[in-house]
Coordinates of C-alpha atoms and ligand atoms in Angstrom, one line a residue:
X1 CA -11.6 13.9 -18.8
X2 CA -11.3 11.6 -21.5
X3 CA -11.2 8.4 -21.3
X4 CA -7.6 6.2 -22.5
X5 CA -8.2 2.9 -24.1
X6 CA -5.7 0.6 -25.3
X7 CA -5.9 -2.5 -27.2
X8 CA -3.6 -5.4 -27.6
X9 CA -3.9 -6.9 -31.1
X10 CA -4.4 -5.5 -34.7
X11 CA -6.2 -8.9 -36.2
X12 CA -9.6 -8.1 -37.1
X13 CA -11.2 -8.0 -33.8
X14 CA -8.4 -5.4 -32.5
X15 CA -9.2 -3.0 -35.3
X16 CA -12.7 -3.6 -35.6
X17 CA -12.8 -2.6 -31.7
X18 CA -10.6 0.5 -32.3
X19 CA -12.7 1.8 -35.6
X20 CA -16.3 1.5 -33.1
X21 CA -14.5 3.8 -30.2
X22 CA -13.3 6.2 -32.3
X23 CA -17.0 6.3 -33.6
X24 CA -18.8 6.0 -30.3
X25 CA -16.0 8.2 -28.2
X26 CA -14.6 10.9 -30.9
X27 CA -12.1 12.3 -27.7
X28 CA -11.7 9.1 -26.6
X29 CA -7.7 8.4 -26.3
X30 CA -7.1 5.4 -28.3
X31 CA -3.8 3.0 -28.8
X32 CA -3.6 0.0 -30.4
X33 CA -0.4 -2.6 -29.9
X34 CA 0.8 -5.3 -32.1
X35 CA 3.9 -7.5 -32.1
X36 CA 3.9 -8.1 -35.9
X37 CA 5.6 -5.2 -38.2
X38 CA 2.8 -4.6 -40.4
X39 CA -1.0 -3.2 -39.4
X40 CA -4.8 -5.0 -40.4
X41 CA -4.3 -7.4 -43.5
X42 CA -6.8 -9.5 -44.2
X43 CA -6.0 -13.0 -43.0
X44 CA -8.4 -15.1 -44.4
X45 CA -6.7 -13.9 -48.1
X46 CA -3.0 -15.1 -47.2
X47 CA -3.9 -18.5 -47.9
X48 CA -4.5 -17.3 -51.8
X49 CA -1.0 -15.5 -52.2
X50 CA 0.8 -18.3 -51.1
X51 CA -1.2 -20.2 -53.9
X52 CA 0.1 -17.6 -55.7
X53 CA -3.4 -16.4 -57.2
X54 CA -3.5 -12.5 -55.3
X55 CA -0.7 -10.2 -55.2
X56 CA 0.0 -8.9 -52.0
X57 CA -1.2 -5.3 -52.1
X58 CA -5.3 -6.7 -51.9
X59 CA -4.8 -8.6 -49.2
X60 CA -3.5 -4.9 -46.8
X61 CA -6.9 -3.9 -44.9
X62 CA -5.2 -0.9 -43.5
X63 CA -2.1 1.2 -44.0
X64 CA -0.5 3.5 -41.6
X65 CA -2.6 6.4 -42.4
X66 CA -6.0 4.6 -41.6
X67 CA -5.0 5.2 -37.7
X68 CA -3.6 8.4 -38.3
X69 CA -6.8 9.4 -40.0
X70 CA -8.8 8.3 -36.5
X71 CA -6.1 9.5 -34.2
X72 CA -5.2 6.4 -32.8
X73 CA -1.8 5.8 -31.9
X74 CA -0.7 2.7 -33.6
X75 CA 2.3 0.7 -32.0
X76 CA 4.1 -1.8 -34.0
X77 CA 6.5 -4.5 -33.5
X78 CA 5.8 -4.1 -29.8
X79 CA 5.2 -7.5 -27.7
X80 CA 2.8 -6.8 -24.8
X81 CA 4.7 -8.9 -22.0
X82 CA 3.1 -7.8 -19.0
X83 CA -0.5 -6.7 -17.8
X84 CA -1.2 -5.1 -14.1
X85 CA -5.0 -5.2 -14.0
X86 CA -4.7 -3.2 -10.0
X87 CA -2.4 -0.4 -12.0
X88 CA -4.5 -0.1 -14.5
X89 CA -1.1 -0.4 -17.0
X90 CA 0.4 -3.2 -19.9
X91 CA 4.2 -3.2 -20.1
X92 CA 6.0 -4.2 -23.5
X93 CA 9.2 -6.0 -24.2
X94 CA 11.5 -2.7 -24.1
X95 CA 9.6 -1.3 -21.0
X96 CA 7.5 0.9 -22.2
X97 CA 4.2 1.0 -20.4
X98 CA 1.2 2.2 -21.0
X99 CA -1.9 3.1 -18.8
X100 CA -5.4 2.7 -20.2
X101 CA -8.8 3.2 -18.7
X102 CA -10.1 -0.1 -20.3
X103 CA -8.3 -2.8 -21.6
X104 CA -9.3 -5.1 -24.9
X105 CA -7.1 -8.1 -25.0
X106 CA -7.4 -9.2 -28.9
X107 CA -4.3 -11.3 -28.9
X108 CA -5.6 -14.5 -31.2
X109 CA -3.0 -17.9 -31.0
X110 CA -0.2 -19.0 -32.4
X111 CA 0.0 -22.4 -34.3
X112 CA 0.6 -25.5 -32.2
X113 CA 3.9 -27.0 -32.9
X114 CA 4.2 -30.9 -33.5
X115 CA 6.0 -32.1 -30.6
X116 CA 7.9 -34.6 -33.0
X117 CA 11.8 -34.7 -33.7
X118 CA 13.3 -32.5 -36.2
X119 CA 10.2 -30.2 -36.4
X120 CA 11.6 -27.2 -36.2
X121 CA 13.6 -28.3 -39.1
X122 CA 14.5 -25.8 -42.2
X123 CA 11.4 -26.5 -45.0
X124 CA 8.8 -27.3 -42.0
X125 CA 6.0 -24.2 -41.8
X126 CA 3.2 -22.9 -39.7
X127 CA 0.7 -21.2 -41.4
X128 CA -0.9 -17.9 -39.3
X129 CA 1.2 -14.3 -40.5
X130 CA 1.2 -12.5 -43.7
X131 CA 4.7 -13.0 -43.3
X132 CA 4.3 -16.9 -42.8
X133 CA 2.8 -17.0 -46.3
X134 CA 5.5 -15.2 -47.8
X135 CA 7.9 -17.9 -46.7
X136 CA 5.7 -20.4 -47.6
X137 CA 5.2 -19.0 -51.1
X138 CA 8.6 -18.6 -51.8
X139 CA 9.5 -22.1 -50.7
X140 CA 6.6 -23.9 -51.7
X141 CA 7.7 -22.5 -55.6
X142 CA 10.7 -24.2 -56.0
X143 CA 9.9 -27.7 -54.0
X144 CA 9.0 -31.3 -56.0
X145 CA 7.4 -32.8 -53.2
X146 CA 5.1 -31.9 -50.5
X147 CA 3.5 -33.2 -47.0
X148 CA 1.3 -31.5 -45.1
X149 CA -0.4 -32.4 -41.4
X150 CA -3.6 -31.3 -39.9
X151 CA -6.6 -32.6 -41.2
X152 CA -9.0 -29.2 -40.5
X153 CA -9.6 -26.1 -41.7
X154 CA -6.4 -24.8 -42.1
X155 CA -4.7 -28.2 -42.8
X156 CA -7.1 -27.8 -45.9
X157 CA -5.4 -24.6 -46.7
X158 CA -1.9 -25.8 -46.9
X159 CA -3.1 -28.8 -49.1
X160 CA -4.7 -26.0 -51.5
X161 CA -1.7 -24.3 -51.8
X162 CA 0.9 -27.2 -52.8
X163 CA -2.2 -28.1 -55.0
X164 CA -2.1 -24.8 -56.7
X165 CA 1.4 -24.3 -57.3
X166 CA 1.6 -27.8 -58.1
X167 CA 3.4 -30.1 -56.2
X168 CA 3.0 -33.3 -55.6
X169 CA 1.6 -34.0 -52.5
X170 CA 1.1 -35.8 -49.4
X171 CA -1.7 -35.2 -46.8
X172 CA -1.2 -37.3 -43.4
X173 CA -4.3 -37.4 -41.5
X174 CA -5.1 -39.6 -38.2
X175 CA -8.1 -41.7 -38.5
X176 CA -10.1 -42.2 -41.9
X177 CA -11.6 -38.9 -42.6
X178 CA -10.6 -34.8 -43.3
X179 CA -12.1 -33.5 -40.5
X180 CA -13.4 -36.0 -39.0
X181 CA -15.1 -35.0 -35.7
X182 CA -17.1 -32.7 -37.8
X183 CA -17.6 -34.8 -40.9
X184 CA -18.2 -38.4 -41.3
X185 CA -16.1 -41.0 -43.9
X186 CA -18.7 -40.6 -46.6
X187 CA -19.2 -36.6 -46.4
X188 CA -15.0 -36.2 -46.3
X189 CA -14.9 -38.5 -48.9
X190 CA -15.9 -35.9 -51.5
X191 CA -12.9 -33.3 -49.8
X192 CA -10.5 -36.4 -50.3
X193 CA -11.8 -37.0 -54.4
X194 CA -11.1 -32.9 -54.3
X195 CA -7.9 -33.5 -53.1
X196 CA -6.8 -36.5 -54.9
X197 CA -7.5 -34.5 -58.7
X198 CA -5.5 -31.8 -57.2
X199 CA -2.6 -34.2 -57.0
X200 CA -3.0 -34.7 -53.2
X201 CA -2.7 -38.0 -52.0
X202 CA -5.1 -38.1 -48.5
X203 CA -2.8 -40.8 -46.4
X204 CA -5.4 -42.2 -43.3
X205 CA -4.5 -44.0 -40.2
X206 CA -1.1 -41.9 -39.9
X207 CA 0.5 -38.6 -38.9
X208 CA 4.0 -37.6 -38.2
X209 CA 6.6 -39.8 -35.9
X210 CA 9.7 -37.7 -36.7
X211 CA 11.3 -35.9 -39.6
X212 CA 14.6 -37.1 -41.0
X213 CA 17.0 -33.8 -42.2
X214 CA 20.1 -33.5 -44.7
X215 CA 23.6 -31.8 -43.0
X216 CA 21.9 -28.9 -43.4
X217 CA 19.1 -29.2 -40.9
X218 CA 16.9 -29.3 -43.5
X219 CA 13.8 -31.6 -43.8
X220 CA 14.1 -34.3 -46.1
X221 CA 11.6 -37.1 -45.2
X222 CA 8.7 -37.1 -43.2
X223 CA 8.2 -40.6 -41.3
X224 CA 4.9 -41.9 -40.0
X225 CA 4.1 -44.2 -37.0
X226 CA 3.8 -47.4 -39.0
X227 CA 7.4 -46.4 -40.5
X228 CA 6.1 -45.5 -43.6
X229 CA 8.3 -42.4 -45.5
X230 CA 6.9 -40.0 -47.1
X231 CA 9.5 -37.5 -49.6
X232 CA 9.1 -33.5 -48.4
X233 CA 11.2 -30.5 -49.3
X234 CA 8.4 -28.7 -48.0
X235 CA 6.2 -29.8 -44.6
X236 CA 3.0 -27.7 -43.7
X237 CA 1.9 -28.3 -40.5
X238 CA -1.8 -27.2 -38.8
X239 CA -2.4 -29.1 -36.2
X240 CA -4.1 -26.5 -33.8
X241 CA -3.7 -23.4 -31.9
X242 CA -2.0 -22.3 -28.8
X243 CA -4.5 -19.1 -27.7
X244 CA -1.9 -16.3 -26.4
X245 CA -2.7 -16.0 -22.4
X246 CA 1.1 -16.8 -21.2
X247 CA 0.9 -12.7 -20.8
X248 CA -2.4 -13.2 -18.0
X249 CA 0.3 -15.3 -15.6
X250 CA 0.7 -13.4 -12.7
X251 CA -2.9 -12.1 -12.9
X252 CA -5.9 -13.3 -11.7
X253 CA -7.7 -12.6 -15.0
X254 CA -9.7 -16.3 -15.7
X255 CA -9.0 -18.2 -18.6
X256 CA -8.4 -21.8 -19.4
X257 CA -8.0 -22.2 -23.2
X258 CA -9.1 -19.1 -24.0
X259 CA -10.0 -15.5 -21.6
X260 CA -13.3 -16.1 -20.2
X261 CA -15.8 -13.3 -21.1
X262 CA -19.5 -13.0 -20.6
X263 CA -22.2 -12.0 -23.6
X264 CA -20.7 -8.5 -23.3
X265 CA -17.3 -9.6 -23.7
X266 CA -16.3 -8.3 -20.3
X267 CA -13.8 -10.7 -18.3
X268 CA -13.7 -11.0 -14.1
X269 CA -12.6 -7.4 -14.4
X270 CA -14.8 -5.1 -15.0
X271 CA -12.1 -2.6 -17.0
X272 CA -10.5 -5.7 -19.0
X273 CA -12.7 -7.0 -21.9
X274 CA -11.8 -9.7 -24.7
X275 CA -12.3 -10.0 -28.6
X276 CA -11.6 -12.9 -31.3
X277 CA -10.2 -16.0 -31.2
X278 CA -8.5 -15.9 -27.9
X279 CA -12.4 -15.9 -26.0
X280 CA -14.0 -18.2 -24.1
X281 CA -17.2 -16.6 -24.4
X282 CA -20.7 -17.4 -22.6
X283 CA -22.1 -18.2 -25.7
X284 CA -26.1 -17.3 -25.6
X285 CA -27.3 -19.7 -28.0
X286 CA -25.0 -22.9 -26.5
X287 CA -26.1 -21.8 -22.9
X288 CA -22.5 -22.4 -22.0
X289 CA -18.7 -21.1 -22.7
X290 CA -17.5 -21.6 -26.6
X291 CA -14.3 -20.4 -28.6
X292 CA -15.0 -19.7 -32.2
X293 CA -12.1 -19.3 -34.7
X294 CA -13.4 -17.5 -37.3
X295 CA -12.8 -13.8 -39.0
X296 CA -16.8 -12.7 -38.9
X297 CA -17.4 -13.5 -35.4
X298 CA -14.1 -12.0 -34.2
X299 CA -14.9 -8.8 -36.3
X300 CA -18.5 -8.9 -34.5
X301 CA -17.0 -9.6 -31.2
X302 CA -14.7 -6.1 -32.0
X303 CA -17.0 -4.6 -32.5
X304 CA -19.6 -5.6 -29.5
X305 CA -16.4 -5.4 -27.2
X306 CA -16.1 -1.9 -27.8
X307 CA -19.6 -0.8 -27.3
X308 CA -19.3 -2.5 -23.8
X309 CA -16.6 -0.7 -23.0
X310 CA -18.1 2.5 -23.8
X311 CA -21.7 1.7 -22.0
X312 CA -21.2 -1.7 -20.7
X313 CA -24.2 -4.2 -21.4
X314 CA -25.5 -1.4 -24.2
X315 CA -25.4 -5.1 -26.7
X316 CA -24.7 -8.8 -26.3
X317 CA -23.1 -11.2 -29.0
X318 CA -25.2 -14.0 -29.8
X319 CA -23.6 -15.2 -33.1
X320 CA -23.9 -18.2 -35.3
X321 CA -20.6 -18.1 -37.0
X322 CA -19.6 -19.3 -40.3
X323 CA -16.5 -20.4 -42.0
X324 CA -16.0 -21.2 -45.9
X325 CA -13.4 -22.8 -48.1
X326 CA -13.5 -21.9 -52.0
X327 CA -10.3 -24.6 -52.9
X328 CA -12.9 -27.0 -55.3
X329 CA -15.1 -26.6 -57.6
X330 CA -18.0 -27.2 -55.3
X331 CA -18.7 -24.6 -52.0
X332 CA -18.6 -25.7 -48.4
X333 CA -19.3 -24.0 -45.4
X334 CA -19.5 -24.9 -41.5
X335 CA -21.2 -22.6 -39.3
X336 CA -22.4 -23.2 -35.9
X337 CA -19.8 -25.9 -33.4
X338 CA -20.3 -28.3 -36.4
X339 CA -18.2 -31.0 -34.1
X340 CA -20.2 -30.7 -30.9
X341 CA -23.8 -32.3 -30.2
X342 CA -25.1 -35.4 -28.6
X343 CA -26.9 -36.3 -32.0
X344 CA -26.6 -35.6 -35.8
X345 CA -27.9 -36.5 -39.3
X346 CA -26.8 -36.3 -42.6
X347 CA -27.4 -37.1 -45.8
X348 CA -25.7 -37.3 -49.4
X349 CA -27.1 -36.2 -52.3
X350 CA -24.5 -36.8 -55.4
X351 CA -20.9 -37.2 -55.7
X352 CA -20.4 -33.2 -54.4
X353 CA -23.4 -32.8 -52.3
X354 CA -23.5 -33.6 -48.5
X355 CA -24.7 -32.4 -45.7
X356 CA -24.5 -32.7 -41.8
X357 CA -26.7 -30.9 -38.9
X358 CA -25.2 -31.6 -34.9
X359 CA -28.0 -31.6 -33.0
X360 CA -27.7 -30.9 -28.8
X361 CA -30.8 -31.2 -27.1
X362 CA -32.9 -31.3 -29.4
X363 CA -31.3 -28.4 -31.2
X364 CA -29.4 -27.0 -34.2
X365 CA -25.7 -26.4 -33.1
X366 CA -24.1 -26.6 -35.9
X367 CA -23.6 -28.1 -39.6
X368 CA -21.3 -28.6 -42.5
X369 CA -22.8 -28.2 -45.9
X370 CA -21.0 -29.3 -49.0
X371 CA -22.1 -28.2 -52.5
X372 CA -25.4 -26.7 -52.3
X373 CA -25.3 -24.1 -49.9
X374 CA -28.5 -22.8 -50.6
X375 CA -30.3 -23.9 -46.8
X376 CA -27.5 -22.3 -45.4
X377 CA -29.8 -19.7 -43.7
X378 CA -32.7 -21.4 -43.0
X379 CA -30.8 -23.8 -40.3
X380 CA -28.6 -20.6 -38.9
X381 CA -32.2 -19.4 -37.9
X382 CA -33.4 -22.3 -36.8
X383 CA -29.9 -22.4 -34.5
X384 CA -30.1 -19.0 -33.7
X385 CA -33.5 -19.4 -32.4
X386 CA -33.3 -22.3 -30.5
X387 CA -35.9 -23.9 -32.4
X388 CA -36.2 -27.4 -31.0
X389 CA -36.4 -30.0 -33.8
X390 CA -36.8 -32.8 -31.8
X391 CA -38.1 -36.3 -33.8
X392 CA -37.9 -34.1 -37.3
X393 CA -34.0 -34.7 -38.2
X394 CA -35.4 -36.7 -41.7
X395 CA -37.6 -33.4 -42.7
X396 CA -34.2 -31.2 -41.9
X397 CA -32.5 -33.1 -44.8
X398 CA -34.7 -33.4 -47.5
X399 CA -33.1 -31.7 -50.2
X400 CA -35.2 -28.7 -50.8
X401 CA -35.7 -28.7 -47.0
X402 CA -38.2 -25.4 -46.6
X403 CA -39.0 -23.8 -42.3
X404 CA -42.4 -24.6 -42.9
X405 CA -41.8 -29.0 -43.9
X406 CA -41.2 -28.6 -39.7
X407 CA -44.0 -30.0 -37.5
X408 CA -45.8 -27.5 -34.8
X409 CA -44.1 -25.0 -32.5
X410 CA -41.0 -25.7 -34.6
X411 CA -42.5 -24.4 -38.0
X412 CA -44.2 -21.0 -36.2
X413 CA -41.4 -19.2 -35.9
Ligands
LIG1 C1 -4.4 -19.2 -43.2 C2 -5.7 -18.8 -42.5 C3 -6.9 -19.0 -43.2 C4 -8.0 -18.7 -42.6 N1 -9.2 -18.8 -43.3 C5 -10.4 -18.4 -42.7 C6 -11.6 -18.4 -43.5 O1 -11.6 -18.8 -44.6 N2 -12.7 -18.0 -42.8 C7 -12.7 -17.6 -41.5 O2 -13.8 -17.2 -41.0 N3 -11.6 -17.6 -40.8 C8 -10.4 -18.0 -41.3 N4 -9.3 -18.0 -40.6 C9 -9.4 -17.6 -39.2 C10 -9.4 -16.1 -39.0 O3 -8.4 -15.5 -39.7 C11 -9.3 -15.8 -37.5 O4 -10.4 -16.4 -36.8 C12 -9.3 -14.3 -37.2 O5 -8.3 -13.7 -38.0 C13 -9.0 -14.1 -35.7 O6 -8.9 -12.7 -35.5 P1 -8.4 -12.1 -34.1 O7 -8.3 -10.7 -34.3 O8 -9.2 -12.7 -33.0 O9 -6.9 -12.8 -33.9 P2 -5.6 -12.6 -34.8 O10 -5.9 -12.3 -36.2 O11 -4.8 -13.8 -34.5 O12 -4.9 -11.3 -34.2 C14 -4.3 -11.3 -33.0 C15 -3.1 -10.4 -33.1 O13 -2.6 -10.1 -31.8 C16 -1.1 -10.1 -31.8 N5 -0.6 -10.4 -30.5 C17 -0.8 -11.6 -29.8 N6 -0.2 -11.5 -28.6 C18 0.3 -10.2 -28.5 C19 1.0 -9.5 -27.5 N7 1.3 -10.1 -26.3 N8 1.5 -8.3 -27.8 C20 1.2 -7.7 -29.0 N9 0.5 -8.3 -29.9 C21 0.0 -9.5 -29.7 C22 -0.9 -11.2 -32.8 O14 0.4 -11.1 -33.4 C23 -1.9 -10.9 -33.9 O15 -1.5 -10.0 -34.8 C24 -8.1 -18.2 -41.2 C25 -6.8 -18.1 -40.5 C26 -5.6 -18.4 -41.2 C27 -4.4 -18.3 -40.4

C-alpha cells in the first residue's frame, strides 16, 4: 500500500519536503496544507517589492500547476487547528481531517507583536506574508514620515524599504548598536553611516512606550520611554518571532520555542518530523539544540526531513547557515549563531570593512562579515569542522586570513 504523507506549511521547507517525496516515493500520497491563499513565493524577495524594485510575478516560486504536475494535493487557505498524533490525523478550521502516515510540521512563526498601547493601530505593520508587503508597499508610497522598531535582520529590512521609497525615517533601537548581541558599536557603526545616507536616522537608548492615534485609530506619533516623539504615518515593527506550536497543545509532542527534533529531523514521535524555522534541532556542530531562521537551512532541512521520512536516519543535517542583506553598497553576511559564544574577536579594516568570529570552546560558531566577504568559506569550514582555534583568534583576522596562517592540528585539515 502506499504510503499518505501530509505536510503542514508551504514556506520553503514544506515544499522543498513535498518536491524530495514525490522524488524518492513516485506512489507515495502526498498533501500539502497552508493557511495563506497563495502557494511557494519566495520570501526572502518580498522585502524588494515593498521597496518597490521587483514586480510581483518574480517573486512566485510556484503556481498551482507545479503540485498538479507532482500529484500532490495542495490545500489552501486551510488553518491546521488540531493534530492527534495516537490517530494518526490533523483537523483544520472547517473540520476537515486528514489522515497521513507521516507527518512534517513546517509551520514557521508569526511576528511578535509590541505589547505597547495603540499597536495594533491603523499604519503599524508586521513584516512576514507576501501579502504583508503588499500593504506595506501601498502604504509606505504615500507616507512623509516613517519609524521603524527592531534592530535585526528584518528590522534592517523595513529600514531599507522606507529608505528606498524615500521617506524620511526613524529607526528606534534599544541600546547603542543595530544588532547588537551579534555586532559590537564600532562594527554597527558602519550599518548606522548606511542608514543615515539613506535618510534613516538610527535613534539608540530608546524603543517604543506607546503610540498616540488620530479619531480614526490611526497612528500618528510614536513615543519613546524617555518621552521623546517621534512623527509616523507609517510604523514597521520586527521585533521577533512567535514560532507556531499553539496547534501541539493537547499533545505530547516536545517543544519549547520551537519542536524539538533530532539530526534527522524526527520529533518524540517517531511518524511526526519537523522542517524550517519552527525547529529546535540537535544541532551536530553546536553539540546541543539551535533554531536557525534562515531560507537555506530550512530548504535543507525540507529536504533532509523528507528523506527521513522515507528511510529514517538515511542523512543528518549538519548545516552552517548563512544569511545576507544587499540594502548598501557594501555586502554583509552572518552565518553560523553569530550572537552565541563564550569569546570573540574582531577587527575593522576601513570605513565598510569589519569583521567578527564568536568563538565557543575554542571554536568557530559563528561570524558577521561586513564588506569583504571573500573568507566567507574558509571560517564556515573551519566551523563546520570543529576545528579548534584556540590561542589563534589574531591569525583568524588578519585580512587576507588563509587555513594554512593556523598553527598545528588546526591548519591540517
Ligand atoms: C521579510 C523577510 C526577509 C527575509 N530575508 C531573508 C534573507 O535575506 N535571507 C535568509 O536566509 N532568510 C530570510 N528570511 C527568513 C526566511 O524567509 C525564513 O527563514 C524561511 O522562509 C523559513 O521558511 P519555513 O518554511 O521554515 O517557514 P515559513 O516560510 O514561515 O512557512 C511556514 C508556513 O506555514 C504556514 N502555517 C503555519 N501554521 C499553520 C497551520 N496551523 N496551518 C496551516 N498553515 C500553517 C504559514 O502561514 C507559512 O506559510 C526573511 C524573512 C522575511 C519575512
Amino acid at each position: 500500500m502506499s504510503q499518505s504523507y501530509v505536510i503542514v506549511g508551504d514556506g520553503i521547507a514544506g515544499a522543498s519536503a513535498a518536491e524530495t517525496l514525490r522524488e524518492e516515493e513516485p506512489d507515495a500520497d502526498i498533501t500539502i496544507i497552508t493557511d495563506e491563499g497563495e502557494p511557494l513565493y519566495n520570501r526572502i524577495l518580498i522585502k524588494e517589492f515593498a521597496k518597490g524594485k521587483l514586480p510581483e510575478a518574480p517573486i512566485s516560486i510556484h503556481d498551482e500547476s507545479w503540485y498538479d504536475d507532482r500529484d500532490v494535493d495542495l490545500e489552501l487557505d486551510t488553518l491546521v487547528t488540531n493534530i492527534d498524533p495516537e490517530g494518526h490525523t490533523v483537523t483544520a478550521h472547517d473540520g476537515t481531517e486528514y489522515d497521513y502516515d507521516k507527518l512534517l510540521l513546517a509551520i514557521g512563526g508569526t511576528p511578535t507583536q509590541l505589547p505597547v498601547e495603540n499597536s495594533d493601530a491603523e499604519g503599524i505593520h508586521h513584516f512576514w506574508t507576501f501579502q504583508d508587503a503588499r500593504d506595506i508597499k501601498e502604504h509606505i508610497e504615500g507616507a512623509d514620515s516613517s519609524v521603524v522598531i527592531g534592530a535585526g535582520l528584518l528590522g534592517i529590512d523595513l529600514a531599507a524599504i522606507t529608505a528606498a521609497q524615500e521617506v524620511e525615517g526613524k529607526y528606534l533601537m534599544r541600546g547603542k548598536a543595530w544588532w547588537r548581541y551579534a555586532l559590537s558599536e564600532e562594527g554597527a557603526e558602519i550599518i548606522h553611516e548606511a542608514l543615515r545616507e539613506r535618510n534613516v536616522e538610527p535613534v539608540f537608548d530608546s524603543g517604543v512606550d506607546h503610540f498616540e492615534v488620530d479619531e480614526n485609530d490611526r497612528v500618528t506619533t510614536a513615543v519613546d520611554p524617555n518621552g521623546d516623539r517621534y512623527d509616523a504615518d507609517f510604523v514597521g515593527i520586527a521585533i521577533g518571532l512567535n514560532f507556531n506550536t499553539e496547534i501541539l497543545g493537547g499533545t505530547d509532542i516536545e517543544y519549547d520555542n520551537g519542536i524539538y527534533t533530532d539530526e534527522f529531523m524526527r520529533t518524540n514521535h517517531d511518524d511526526i518530523f519537523a522542517a524550517g524555522d519552527i525547529t529546535e534541532f540537535h544541532d551536530l556542530i553546536l553539540g546541543d539544540r539551535a533554531q536557525n531562521g534562515a531560507w537555506g537551512s530550512a530548504k535543507e532541512q525540507g529536504t533532509i526531513a523528507a528523506k527521513n521520512m522515507v528511510d529514517y536516519g538515511s542523512e543528518e543535517f549538519r548545516w552552517v547557515s548563512s544569511y545576507s542583506i544587499t540594502h548598501f553598497d557594501f555586502p554583509f553576511l552572518s552565518f553560523g549563531h553569530p550572537t552565541l559564544g563564550d569569546d570573540h574577536v574582531e577587527a575593522k579594516y576601513s570605513d565598510t570593512e569589519w569583521r567578527r568570529l564568536a568563538i565557543k570552546d575554542g571554536k568557530i560558531v559563528g561570524g558577521v562579515l561586513i564588506g569583504d566577504l571573500s573568507p566567507q568559506t574558509k571560517y564556515k569550514k573551519l566551523m563546520r569542522e570543529q576545528v579548534d582555534v584556540s590561542g589563534q583568534k589574531e591569525v583568524l583576522v588578519k585580512q587576507d586570513f588563509q587555513l594554512d596562517d593556523l598553527e598545528g592540528a588546526a591548519a591540517e585539515q
